[in-house]
JSON list of C-alpha atoms in Angstrom, two decimals:
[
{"chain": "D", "resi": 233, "resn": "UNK", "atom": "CA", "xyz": [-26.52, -30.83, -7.68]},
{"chain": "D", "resi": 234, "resn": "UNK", "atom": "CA", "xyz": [-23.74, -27.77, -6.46]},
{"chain": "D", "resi": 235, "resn": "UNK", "atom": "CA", "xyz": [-20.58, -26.99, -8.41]},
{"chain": "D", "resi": 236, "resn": "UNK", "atom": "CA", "xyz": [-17.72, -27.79, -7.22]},
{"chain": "D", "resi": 237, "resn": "UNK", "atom": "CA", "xyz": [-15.92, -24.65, -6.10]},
{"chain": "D", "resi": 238, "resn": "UNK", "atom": "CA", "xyz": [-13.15, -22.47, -8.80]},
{"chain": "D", "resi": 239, "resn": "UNK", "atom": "CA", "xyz": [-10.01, -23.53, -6.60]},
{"chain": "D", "resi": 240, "resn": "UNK", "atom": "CA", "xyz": [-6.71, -22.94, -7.77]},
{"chain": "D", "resi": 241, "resn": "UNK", "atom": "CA", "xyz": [-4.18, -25.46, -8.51]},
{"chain": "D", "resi": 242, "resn": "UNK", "atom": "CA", "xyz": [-0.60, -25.47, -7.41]},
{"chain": "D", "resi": 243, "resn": "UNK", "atom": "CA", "xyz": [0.52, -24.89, -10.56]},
{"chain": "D", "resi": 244, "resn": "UNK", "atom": "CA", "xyz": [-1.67, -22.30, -11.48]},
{"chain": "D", "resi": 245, "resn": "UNK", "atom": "CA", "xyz": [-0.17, -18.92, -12.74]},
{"chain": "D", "resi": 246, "resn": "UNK", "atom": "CA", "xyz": [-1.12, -15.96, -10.66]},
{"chain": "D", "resi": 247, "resn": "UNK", "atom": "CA", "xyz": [-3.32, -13.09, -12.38]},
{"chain": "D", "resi": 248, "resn": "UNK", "atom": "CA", "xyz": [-0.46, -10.88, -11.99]},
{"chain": "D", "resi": 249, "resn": "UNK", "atom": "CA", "xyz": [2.91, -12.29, -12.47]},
{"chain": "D", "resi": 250, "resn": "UNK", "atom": "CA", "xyz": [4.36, -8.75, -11.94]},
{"chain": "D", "resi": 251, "resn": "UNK", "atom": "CA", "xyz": [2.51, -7.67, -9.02]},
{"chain": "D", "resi": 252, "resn": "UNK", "atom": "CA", "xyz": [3.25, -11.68, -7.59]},
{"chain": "D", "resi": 253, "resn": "UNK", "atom": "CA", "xyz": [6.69, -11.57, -8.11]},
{"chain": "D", "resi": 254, "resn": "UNK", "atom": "CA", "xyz": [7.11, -7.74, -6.92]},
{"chain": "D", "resi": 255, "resn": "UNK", "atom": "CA", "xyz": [4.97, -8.57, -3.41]},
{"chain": "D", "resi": 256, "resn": "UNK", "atom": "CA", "xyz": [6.41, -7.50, -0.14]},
{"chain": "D", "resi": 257, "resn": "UNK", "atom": "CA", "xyz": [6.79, -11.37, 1.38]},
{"chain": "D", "resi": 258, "resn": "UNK", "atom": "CA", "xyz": [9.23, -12.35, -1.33]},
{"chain": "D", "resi": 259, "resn": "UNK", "atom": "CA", "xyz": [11.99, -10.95, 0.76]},
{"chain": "D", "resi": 260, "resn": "UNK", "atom": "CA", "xyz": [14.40, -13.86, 1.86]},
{"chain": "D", "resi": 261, "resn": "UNK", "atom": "CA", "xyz": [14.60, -15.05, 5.56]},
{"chain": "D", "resi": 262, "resn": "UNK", "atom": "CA", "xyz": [18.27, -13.96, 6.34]},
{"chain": "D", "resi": 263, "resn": "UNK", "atom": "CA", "xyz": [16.88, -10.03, 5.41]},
{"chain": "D", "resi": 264, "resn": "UNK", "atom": "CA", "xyz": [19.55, -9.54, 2.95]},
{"chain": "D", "resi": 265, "resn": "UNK", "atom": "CA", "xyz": [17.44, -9.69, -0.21]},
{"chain": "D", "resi": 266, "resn": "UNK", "atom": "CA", "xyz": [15.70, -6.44, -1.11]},
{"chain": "D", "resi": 267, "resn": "UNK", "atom": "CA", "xyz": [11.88, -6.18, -1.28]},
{"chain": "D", "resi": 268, "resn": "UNK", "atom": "CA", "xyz": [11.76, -6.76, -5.17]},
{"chain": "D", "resi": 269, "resn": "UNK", "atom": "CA", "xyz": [12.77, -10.21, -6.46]},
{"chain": "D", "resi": 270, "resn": "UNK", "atom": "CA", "xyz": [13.01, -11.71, -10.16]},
{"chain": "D", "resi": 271, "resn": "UNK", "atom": "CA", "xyz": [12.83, -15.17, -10.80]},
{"chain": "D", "resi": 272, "resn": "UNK", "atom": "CA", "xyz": [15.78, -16.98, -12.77]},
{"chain": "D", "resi": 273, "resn": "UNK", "atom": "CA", "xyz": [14.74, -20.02, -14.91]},
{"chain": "D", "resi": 274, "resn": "UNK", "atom": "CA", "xyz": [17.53, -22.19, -16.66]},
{"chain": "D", "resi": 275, "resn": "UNK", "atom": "CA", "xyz": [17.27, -25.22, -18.22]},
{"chain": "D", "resi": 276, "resn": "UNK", "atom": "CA", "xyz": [19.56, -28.48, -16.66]},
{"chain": "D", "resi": 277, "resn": "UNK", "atom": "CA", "xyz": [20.55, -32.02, -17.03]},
{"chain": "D", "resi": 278, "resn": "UNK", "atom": "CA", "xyz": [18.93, -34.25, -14.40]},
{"chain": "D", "resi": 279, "resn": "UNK", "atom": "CA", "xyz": [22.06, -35.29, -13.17]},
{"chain": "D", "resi": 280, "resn": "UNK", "atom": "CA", "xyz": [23.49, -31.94, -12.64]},
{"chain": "D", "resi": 281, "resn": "UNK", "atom": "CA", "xyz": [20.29, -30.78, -10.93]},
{"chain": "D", "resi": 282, "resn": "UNK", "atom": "CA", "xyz": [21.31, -33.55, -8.64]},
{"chain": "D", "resi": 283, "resn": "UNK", "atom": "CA", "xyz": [24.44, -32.76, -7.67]},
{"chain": "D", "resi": 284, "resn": "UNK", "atom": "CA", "xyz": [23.44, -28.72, -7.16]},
{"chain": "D", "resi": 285, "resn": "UNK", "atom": "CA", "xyz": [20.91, -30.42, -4.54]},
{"chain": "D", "resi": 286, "resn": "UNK", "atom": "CA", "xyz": [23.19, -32.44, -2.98]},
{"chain": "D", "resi": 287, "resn": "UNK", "atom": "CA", "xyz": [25.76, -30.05, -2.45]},
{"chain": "D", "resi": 288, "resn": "UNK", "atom": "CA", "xyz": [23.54, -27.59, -0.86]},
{"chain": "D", "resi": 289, "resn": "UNK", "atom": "CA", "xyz": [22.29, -30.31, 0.95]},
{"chain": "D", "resi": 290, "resn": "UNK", "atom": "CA", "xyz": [25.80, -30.79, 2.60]},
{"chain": "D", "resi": 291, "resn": "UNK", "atom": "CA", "xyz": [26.39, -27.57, 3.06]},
{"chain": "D", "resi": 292, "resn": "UNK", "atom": "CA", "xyz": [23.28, -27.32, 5.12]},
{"chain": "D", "resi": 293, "resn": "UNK", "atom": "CA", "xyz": [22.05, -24.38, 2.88]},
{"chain": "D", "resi": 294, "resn": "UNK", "atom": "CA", "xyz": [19.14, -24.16, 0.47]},
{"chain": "D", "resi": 295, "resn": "UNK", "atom": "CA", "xyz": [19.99, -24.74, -3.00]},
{"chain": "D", "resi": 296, "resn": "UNK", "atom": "CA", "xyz": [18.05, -21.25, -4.07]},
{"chain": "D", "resi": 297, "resn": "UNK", "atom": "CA", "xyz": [20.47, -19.63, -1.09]},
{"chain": "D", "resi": 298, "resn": "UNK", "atom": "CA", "xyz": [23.30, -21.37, -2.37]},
{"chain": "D", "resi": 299, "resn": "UNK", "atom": "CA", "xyz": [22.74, -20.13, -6.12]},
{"chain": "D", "resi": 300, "resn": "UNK", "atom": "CA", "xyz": [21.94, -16.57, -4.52]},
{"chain": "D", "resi": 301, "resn": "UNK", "atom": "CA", "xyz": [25.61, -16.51, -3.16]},
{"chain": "D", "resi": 302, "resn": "UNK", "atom": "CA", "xyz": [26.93, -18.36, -6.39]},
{"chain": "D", "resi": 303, "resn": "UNK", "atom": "CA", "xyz": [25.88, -15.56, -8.57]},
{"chain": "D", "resi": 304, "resn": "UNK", "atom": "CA", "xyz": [26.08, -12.60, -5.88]},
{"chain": "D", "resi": 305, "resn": "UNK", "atom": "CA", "xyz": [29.99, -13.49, -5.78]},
{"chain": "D", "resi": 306, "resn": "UNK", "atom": "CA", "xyz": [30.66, -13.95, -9.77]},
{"chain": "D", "resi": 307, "resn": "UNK", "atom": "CA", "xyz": [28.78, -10.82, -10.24]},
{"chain": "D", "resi": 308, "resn": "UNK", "atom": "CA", "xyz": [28.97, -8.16, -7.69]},
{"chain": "D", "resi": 309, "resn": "UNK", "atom": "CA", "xyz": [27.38, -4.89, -7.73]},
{"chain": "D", "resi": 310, "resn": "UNK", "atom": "CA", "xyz": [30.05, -2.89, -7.85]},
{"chain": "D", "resi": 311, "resn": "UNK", "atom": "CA", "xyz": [31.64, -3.94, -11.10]},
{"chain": "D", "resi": 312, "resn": "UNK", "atom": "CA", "xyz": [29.62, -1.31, -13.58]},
{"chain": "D", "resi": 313, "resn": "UNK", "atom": "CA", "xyz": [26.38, -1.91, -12.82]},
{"chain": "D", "resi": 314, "resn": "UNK", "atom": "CA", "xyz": [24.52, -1.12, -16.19]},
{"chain": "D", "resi": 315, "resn": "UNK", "atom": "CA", "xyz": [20.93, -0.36, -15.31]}
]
């Protein structure tokens, strides 16, 4: 009998979370975002994950676009960047 083949799931963790999160494609469509990304996990209610969706969804934006722009306007580069 053959083994089944080693596939990954979806929600399998890459090998290389640095080297995944750093690769060249993670750049956003519009061209704005530089090559180097960082990913941004908070924990919400249900309810207010709801209403972030559905007001991106009327704006006709993506909610990860519209929390880009959220957080690009309450903290701008120029205001003493620190690193």
């Amino acid at each position: 009998m053959s083994e089944r083949p080693n596939r990954r799931t979806f929600a399998a963790r890459p090998a290389d979370p640095e080297q995944w999160i750093k690769s060249a494609d993670a750049a956003s469509r519009d061209g704005r975002t530089p090559g180097y990304t960082a990913r941004l996990t908070i924990d919400i209610t249900p309810e207010l994950r709801g209403r972030i969706k559905i007001a991106a969804f009327q704006r006709g934006v993506t909610v990860a676009d519209m929390l880009r722009d959220l957080l690009a306007r309450e903290f701008p580069e120029d205001e003493g960047d620190l690193s």
